[in-house]
PDB file of C-alpha atoms in Angstrom:
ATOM      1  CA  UNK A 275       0.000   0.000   0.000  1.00  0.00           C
ATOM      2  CA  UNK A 276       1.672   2.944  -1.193  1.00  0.00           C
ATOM      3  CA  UNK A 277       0.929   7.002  -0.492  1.00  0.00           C
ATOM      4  CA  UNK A 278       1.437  10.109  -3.096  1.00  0.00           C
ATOM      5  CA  UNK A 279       1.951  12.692  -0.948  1.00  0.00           C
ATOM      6  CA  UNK A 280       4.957  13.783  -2.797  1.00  0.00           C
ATOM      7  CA  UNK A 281       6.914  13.581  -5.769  1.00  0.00           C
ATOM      8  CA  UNK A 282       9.507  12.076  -3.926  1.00  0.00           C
ATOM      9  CA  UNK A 283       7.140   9.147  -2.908  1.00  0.00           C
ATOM     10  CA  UNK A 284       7.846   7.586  -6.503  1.00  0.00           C
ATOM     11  CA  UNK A 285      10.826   6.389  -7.412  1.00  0.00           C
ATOM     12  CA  UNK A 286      12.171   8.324 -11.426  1.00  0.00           C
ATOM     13  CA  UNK A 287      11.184   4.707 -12.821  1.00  0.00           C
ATOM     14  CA  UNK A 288       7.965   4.891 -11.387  1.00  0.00           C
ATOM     15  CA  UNK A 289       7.042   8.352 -12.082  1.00  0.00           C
ATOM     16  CA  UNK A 290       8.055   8.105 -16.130  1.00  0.00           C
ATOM     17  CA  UNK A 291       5.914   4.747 -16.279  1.00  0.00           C
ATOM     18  CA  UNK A 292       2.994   6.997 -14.912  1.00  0.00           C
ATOM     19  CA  UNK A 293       3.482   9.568 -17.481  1.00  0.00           C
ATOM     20  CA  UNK A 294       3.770   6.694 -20.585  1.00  0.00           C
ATOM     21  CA  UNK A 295       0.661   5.164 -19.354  1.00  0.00           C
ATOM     22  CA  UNK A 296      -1.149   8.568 -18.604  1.00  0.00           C
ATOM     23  CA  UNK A 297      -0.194   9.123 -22.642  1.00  0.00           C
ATOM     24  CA  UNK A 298      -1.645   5.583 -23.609  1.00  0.00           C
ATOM     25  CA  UNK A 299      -4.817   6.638 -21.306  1.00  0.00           C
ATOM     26  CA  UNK A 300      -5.172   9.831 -23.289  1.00  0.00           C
ATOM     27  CA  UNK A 301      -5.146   8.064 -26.757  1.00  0.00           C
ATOM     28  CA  UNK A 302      -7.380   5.855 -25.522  1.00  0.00           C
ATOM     29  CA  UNK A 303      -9.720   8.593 -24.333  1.00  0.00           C
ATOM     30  CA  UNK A 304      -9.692  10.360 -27.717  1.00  0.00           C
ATOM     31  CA  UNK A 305     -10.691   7.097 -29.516  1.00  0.00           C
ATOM     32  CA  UNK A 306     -13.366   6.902 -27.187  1.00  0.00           C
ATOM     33  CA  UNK A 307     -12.155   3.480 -25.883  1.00  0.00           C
ATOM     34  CA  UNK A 308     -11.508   3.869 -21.975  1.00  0.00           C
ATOM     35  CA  UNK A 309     -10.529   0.957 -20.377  1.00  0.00           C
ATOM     36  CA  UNK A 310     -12.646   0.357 -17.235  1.00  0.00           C
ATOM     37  CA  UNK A 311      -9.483  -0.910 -14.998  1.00  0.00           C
ATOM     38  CA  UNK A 312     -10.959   0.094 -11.866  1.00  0.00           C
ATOM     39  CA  UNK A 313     -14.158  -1.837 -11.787  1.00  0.00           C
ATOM     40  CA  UNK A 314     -16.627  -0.746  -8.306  1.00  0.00           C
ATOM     41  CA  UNK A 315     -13.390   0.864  -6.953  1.00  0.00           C
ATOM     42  CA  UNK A 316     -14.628   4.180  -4.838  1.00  0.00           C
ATOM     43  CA  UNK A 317     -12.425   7.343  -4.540  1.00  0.00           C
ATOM     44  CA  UNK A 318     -12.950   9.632  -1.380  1.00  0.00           C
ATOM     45  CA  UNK A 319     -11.991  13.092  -2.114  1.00  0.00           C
ATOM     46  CA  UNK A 320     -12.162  15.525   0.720  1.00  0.00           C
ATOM     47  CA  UNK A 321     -11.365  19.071  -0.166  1.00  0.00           C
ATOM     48  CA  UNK A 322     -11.032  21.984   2.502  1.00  0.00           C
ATOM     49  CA  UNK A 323     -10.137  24.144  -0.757  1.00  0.00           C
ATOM     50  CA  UNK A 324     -12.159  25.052  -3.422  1.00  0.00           C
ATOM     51  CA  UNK A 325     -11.265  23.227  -7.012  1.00  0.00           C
ATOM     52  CA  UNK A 326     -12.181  23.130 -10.880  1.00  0.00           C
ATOM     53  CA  UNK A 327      -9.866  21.295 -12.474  1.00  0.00           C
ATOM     54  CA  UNK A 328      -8.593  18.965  -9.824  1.00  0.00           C
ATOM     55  CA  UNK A 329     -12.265  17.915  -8.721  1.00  0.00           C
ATOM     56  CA  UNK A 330     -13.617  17.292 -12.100  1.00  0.00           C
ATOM     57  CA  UNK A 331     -10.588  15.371 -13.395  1.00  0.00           C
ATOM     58  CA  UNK A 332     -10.562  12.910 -10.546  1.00  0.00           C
ATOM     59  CA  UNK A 333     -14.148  12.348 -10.384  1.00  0.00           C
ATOM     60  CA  UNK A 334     -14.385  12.129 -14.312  1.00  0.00           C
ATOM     61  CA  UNK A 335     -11.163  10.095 -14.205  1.00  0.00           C
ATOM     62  CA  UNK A 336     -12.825   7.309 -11.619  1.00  0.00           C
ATOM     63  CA  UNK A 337     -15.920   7.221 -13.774  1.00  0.00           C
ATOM     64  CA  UNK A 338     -13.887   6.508 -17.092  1.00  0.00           C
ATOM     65  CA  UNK A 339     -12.088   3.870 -15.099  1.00  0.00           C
ATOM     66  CA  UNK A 340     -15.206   1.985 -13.788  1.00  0.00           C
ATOM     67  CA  UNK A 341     -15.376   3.014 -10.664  1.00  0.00           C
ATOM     68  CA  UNK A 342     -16.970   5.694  -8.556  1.00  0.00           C
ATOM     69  CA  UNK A 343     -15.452   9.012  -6.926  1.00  0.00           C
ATOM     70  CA  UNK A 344     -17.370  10.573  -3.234  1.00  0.00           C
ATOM     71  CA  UNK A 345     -16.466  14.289  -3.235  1.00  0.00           C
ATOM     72  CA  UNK A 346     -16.721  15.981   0.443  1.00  0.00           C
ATOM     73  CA  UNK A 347     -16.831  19.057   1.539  1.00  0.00           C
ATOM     74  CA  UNK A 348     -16.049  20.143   5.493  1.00  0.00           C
ATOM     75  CA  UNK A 349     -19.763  21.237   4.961  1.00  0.00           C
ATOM     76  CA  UNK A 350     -20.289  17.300   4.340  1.00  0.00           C
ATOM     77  CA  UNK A 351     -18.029  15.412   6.756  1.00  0.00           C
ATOM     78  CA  UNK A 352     -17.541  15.694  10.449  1.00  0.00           C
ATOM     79  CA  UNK A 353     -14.383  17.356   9.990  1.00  0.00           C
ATOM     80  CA  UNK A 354     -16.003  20.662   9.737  1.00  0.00           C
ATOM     81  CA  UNK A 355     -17.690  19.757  13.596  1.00  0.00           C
ATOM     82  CA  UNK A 356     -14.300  19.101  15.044  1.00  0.00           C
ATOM     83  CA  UNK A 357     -13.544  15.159  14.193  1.00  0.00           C
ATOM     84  CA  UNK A 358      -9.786  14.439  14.349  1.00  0.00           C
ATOM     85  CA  UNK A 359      -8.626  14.188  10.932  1.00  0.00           C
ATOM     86  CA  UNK A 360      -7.134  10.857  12.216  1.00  0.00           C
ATOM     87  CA  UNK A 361     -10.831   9.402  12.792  1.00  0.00           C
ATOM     88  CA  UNK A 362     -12.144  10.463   9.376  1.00  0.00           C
ATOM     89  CA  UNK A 363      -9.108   8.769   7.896  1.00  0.00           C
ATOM     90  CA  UNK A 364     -10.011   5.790   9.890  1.00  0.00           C
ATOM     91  CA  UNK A 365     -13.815   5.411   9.046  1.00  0.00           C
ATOM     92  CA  UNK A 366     -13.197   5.975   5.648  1.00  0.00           C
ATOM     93  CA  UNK A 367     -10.381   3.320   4.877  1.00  0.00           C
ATOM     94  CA  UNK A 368     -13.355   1.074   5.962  1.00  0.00           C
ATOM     95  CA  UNK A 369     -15.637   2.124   2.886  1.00  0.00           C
ATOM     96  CA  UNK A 370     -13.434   3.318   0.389  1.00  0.00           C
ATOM     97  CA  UNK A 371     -10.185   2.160  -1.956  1.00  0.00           C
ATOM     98  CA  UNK A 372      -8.547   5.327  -2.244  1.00  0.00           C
ATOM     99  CA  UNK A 373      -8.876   9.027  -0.814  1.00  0.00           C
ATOM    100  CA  UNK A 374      -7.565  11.959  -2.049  1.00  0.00           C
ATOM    101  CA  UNK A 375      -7.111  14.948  -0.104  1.00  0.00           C
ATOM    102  CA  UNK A 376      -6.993  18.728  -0.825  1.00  0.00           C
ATOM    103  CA  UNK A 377      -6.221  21.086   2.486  1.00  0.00           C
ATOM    104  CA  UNK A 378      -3.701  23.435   3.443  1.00  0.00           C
ATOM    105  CA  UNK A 379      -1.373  22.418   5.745  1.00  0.00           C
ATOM    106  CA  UNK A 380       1.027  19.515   4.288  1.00  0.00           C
ATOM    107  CA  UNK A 381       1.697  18.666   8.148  1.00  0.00           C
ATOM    108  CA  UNK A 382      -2.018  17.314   8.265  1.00  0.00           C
ATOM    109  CA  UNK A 383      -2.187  15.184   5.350  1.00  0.00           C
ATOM    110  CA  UNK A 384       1.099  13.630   6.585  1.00  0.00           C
ATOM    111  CA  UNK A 385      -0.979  12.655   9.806  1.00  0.00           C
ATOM    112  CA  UNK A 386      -4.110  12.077   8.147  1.00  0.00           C
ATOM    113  CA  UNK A 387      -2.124   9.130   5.629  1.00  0.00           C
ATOM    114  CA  UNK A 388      -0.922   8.127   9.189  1.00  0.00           C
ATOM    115  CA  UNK A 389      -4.088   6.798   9.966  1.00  0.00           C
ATOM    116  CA  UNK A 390      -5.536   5.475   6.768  1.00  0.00           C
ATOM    117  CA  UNK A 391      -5.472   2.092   5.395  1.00  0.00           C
ATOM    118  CA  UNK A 392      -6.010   3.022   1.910  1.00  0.00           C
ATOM    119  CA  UNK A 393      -3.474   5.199  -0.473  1.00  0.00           C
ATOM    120  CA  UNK A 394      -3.743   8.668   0.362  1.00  0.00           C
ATOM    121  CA  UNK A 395      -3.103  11.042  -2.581  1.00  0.00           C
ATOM    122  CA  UNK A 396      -2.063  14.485  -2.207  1.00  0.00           C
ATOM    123  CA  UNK A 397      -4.651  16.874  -4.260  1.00  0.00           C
ATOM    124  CA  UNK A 398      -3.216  19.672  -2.814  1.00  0.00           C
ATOM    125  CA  UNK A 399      -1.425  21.334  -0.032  1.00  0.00           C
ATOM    126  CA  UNK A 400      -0.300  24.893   0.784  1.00  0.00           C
ATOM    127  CA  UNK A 401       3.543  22.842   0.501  1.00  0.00           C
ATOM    128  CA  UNK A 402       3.039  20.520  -2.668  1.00  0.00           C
ATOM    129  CA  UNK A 403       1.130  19.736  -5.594  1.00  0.00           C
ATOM    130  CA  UNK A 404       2.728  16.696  -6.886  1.00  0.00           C
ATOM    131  CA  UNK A 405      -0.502  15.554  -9.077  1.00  0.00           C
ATOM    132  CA  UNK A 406      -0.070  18.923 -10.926  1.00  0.00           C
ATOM    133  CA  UNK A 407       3.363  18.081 -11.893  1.00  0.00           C
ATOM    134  CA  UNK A 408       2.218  14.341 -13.145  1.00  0.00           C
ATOM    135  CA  UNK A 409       0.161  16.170 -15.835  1.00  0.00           C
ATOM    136  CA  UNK A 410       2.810  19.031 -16.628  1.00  0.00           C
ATOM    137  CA  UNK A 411       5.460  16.325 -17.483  1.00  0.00           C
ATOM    138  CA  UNK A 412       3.295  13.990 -19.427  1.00  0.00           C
ATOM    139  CA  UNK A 413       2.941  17.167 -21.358  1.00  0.00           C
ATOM    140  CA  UNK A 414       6.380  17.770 -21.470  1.00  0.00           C
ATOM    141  CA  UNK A 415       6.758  14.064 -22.023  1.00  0.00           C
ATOM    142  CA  UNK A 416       3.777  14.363 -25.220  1.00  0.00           C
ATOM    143  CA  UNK A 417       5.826  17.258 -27.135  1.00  0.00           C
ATOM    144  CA  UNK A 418       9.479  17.221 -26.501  1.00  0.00           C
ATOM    145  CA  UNK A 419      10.352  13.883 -25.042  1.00  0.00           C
ATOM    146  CA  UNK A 420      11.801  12.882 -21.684  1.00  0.00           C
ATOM    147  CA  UNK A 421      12.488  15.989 -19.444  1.00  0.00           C
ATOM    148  CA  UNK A 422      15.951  14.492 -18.268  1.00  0.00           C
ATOM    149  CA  UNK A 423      18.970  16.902 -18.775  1.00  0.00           C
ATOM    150  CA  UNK A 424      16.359  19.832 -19.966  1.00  0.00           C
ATOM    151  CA  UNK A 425      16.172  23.537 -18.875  1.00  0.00           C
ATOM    152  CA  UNK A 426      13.253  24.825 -16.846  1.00  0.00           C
ATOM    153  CA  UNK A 427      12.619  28.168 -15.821  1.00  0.00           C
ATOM    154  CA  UNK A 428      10.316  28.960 -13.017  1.00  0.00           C
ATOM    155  CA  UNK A 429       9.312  32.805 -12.804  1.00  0.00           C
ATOM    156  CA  UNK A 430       7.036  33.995 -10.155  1.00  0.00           C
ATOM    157  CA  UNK A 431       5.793  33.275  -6.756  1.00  0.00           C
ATOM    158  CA  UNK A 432       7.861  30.494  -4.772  1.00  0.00           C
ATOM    159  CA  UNK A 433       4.692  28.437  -3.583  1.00  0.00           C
ATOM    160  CA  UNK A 434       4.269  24.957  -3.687  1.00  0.00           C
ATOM    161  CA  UNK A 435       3.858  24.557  -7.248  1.00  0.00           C
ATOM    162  CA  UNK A 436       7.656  26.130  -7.599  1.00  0.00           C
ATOM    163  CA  UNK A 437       8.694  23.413  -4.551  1.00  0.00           C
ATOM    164  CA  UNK A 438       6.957  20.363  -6.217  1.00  0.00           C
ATOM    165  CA  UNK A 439       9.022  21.613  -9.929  1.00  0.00           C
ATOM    166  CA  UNK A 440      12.145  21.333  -7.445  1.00  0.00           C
ATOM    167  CA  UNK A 441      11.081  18.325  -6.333  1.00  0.00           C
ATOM    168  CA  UNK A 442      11.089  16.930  -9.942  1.00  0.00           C
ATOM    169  CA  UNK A 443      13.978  18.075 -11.029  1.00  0.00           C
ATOM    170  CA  UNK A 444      15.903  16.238  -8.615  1.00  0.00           C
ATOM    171  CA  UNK A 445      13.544  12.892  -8.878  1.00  0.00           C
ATOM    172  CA  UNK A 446      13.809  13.445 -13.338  1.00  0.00           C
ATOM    173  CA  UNK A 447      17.141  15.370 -13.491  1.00  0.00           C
ATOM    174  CA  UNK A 448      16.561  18.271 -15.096  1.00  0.00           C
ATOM    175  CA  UNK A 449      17.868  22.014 -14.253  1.00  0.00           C
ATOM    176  CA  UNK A 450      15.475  24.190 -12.495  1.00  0.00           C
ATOM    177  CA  UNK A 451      16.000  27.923 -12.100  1.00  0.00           C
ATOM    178  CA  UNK A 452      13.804  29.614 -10.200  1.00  0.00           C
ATOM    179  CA  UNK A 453      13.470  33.447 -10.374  1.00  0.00           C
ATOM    180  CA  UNK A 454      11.274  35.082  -7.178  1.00  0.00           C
ATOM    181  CA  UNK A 455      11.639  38.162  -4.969  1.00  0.00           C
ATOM    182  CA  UNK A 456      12.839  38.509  -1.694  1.00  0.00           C
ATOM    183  CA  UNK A 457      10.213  37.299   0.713  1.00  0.00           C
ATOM    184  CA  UNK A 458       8.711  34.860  -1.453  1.00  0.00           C
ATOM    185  CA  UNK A 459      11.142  32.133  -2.027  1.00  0.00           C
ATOM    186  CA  UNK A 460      10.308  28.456  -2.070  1.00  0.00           C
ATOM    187  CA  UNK A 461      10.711  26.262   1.077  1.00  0.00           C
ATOM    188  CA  UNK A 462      14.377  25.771   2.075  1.00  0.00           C
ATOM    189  CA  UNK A 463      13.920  22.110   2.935  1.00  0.00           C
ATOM    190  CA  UNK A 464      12.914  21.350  -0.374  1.00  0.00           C
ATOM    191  CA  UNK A 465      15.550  23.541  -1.926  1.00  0.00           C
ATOM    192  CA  UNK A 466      18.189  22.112   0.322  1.00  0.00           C
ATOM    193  CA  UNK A 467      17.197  18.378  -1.052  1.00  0.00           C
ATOM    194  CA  UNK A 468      17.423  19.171  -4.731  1.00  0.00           C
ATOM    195  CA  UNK A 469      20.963  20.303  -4.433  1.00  0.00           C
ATOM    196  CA  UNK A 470      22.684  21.076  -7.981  1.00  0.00           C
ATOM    197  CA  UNK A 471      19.061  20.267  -9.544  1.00  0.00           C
ATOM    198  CA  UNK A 472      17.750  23.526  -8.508  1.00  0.00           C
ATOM    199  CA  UNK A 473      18.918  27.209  -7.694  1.00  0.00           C
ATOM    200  CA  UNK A 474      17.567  30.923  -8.087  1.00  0.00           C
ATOM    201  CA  UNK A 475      18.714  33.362 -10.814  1.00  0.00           C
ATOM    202  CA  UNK A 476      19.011  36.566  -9.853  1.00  0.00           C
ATOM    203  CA  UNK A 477      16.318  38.200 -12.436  1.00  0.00           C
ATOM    204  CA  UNK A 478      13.360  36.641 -14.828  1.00  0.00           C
ATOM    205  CA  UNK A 479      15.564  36.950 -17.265  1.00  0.00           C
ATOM    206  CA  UNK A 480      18.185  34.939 -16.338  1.00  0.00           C
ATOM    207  CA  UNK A 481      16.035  31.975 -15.515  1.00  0.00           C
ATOM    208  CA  UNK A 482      14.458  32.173 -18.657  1.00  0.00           C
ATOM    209  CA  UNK A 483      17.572  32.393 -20.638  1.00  0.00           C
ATOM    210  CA  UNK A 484      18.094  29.032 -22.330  1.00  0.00           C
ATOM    211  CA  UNK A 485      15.114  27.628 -20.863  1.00  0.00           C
ATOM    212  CA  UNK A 486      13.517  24.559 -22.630  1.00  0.00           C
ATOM    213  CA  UNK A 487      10.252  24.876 -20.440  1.00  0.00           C
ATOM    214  CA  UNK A 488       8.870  28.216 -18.940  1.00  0.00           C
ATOM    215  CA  UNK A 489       6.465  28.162 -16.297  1.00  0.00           C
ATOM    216  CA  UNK A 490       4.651  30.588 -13.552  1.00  0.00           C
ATOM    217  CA  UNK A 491       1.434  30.725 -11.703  1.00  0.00           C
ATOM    218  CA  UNK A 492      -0.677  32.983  -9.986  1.00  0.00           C
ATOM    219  CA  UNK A 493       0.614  36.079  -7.956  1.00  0.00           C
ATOM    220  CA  UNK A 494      -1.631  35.229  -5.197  1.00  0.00           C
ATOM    221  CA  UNK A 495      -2.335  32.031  -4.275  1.00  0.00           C
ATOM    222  CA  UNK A 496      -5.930  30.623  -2.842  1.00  0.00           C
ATOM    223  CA  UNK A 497      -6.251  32.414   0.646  1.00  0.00           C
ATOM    224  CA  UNK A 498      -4.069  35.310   0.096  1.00  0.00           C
ATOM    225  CA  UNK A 499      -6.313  37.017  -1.449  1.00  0.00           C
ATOM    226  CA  UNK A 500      -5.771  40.168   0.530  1.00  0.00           C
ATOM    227  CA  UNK A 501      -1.850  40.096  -0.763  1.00  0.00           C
ATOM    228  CA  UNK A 502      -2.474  40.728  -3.962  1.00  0.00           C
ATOM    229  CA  UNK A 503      -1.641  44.226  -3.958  1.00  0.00           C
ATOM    230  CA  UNK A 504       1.559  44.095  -2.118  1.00  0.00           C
ATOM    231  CA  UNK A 505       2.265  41.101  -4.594  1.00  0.00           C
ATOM    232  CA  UNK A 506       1.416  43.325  -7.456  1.00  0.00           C
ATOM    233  CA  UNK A 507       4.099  45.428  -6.469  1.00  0.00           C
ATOM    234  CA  UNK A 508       6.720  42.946  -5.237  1.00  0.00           C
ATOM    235  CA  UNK A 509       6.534  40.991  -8.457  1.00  0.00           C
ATOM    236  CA  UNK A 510       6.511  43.712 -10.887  1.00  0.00           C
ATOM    237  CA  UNK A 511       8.613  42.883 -13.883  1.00  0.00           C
ATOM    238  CA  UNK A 512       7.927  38.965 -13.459  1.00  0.00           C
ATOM    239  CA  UNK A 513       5.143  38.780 -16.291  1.00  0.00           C
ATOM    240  CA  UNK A 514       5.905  36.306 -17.968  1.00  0.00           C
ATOM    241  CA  UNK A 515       5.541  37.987 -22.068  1.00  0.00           C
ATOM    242  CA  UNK A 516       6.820  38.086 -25.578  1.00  0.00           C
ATOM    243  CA  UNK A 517      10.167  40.042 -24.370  1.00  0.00           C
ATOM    244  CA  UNK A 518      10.722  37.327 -21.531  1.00  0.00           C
ATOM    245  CA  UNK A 519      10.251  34.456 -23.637  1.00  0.00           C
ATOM    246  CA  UNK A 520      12.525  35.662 -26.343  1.00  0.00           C
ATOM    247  CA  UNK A 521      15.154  34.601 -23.912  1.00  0.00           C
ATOM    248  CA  UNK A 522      14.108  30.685 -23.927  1.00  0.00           C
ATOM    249  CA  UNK A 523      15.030  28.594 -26.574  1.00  0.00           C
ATOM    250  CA  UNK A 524      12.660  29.339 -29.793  1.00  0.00           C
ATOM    251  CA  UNK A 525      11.120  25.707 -29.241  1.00  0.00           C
ATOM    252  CA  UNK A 526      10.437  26.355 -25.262  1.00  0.00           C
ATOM    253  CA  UNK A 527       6.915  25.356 -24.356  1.00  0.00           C
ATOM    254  CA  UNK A 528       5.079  27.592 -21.733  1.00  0.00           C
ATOM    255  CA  UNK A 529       2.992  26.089 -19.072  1.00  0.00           C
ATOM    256  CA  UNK A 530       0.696  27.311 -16.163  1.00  0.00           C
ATOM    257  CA  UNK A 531      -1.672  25.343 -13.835  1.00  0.00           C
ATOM    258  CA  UNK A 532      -4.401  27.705 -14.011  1.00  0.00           C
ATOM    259  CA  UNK A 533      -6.265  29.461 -13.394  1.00  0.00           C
ATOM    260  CA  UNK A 534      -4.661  32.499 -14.598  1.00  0.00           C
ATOM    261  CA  UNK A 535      -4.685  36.164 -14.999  1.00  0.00           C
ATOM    262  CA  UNK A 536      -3.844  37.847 -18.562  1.00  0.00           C
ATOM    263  CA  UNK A 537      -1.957  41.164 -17.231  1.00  0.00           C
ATOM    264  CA  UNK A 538      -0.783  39.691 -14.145  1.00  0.00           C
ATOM    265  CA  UNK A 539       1.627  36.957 -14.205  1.00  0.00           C
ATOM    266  CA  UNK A 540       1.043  35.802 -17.907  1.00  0.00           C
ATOM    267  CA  UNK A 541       0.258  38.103 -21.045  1.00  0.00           C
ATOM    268  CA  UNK A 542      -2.448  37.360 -23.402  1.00  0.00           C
ATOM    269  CA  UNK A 543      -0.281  36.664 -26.243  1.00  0.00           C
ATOM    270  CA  UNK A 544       2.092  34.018 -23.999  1.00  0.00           C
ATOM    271  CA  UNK A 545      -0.950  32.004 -22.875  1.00  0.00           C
ATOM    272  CA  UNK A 546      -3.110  31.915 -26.084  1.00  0.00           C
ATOM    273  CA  UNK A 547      -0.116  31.472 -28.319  1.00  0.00           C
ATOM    274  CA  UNK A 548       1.629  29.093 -30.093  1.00  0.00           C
ATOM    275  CA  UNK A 549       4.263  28.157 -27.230  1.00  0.00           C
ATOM    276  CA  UNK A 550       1.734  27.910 -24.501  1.00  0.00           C
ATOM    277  CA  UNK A 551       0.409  23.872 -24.122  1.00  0.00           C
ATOM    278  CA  UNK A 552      -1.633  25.192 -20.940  1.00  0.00           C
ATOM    279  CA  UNK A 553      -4.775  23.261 -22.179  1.00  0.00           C
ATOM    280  CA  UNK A 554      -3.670  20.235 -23.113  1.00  0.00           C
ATOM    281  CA  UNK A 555      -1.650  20.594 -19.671  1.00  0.00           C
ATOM    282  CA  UNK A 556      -5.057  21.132 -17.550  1.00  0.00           C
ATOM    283  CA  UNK A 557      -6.235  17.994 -19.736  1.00  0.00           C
ATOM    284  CA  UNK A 558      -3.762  15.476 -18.875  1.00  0.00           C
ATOM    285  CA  UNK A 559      -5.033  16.475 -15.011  1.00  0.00           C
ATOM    286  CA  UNK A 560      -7.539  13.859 -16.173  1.00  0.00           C
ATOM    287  CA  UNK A 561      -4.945  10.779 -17.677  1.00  0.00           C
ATOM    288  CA  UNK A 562      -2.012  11.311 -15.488  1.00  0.00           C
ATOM    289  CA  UNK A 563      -4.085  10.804 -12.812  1.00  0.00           C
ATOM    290  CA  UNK A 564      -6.002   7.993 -13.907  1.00  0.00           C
ATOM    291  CA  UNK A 565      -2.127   6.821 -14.869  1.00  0.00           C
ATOM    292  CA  UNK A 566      -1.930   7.349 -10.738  1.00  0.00           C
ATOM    293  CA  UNK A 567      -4.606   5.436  -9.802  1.00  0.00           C
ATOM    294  CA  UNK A 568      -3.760   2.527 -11.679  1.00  0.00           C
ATOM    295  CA  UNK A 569      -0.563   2.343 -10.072  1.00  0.00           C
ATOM    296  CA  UNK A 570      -1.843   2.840  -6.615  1.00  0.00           C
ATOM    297  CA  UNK A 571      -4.992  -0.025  -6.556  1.00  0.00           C
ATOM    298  CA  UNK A 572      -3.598  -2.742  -8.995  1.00  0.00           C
ATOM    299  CA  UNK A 573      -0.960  -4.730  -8.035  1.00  0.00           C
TER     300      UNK A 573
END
């Protein structure tokens, strides 16, 4: 019984075979031939944070599989009257096959997979979002190839979308530099364990130079939404545009996780043009997580 709380939880072997079999699920999927693997298997999913894309593509994902996904609120579950999260985790590794959990603090779902039976998957924490990085690489993986020995550039907000990229740069090998502003650098721990795989540049520019991947996110993350002006200001000159991408390589792909704002972190022309493979990227939320979930309930 295995957890995916992290990227590190896989071993490189495991996490490519995931990505070639999210790309076989995907071809399937657009032939209209899914394979129902996952016959009367049932996926909790409790989410303290609001979702679009990570909701629908595990629910549609379980359905497509043959099996069933429960989606639960705190509005829904005891946990919003006070149950221990170690209870909930508990009672429903006695009903379910899988859960997949969506909170903030990383330190809970660590404790909450403590307690449960079942594989625990992590749909989101305020430190990680490892399933988000499954679907960027299959993307990756779809258009250029294997990642290994490539050049990514991360501009923008050091949350735990920039951590989990450091995570896989050590687990794939690929470079990873990062380009943030004082005060919002990603976690030293996670920094510290990537070693030579990861390091900052000192401006957008730089990490974009060269780059064979460019990537950013929001400004403001979920629950910071009364930052966003001093984040407006602290990340001015990290839009990610047609002047900044000039520095990648002229086949560089751009990526976000969405949702995004045009004007912000991203201009119009990156995200709608010909570089960007953000679509496609929220799409293979769907097969590189049905990839996942293969992995996790078949032997």
């Amino acid at each position: 019984m295995r957890h995916f709380l992290s990227e590190l939880d896989l071993t490189a072997d495991e996490f490519r075979a995931i990505l070639q079999r999210g790309s076989e699920l995907r071809k399937q999927w657009e032939s209209h031939k899914c394979e129902a693997s996952l016959p009367n298997r049932v996926l909790g999913m409790i989410f303290e944070k609001s979702s679009t894309r990570t909701r629908v593509s595990f629910e549609a994902g379980m359905a497509q599989l043959g099996g069933h996904a429960i989606y639960l609120s705190p509005n829904d579950t005891q946990l919003g009257r006070g149950e221990p999260m170690a209870d909930t985790a508990r009672v429903l590794s006695q009903m379910v096959d899988a859960i997949t959990v969506r909170t903030f603090s990383h330190e809970a779902l660590e404790h909450f997979s403590h307690f449960s039976t079942v594989p625990v998957i992590n749909a989101l924490t305020d430190l990680l979002h490892p399933c988000q990085l499954l679907a960027d690489m299959q993307t990756y993986l779809d258009h250029r190839g294997d990642i290994h020995g490539k050049r990514v550039a991360w501009v923008g907000d050091g949350n735990n979308m920039c951590n989990s990229y450091i995570n896989t740069a050590k687990l794939l090998d690929f470079q990873l530099i990062f380009a943030c502003p004082d005060n919002y650098v990603p976690d030293a721990d996670v920094l510290q364990r990537a070693g030579a795989n990861a390091r900052r540049a000192s401006s957008p520019q730089e990490a974009c130079t060269g780059a064979d991947l460019v990537v950013t996110d929001v400004w403001a993350s979920m629950g910071q939404e009364d930052e966003q002006k001093a984040r407006e200001l602290a990340f001015e000159g990290y839009e990610i545009n047609s002047e900044l991408m000039s520095e990648a390589n002229d086949d560089a792909l751009f990526m976000h996780c969405l949702p995004a704002h045009r004007g912000e972190e991203v201009s119009a022309e990156i995200i709608d043009g010909e570089q960007s493979v953000v679509w496609e990227e929220a799409g293979n939320r769907l097969h590189a997580q049905k990839a996942l979930l293969e992995f996790l309930l078949t032997p």
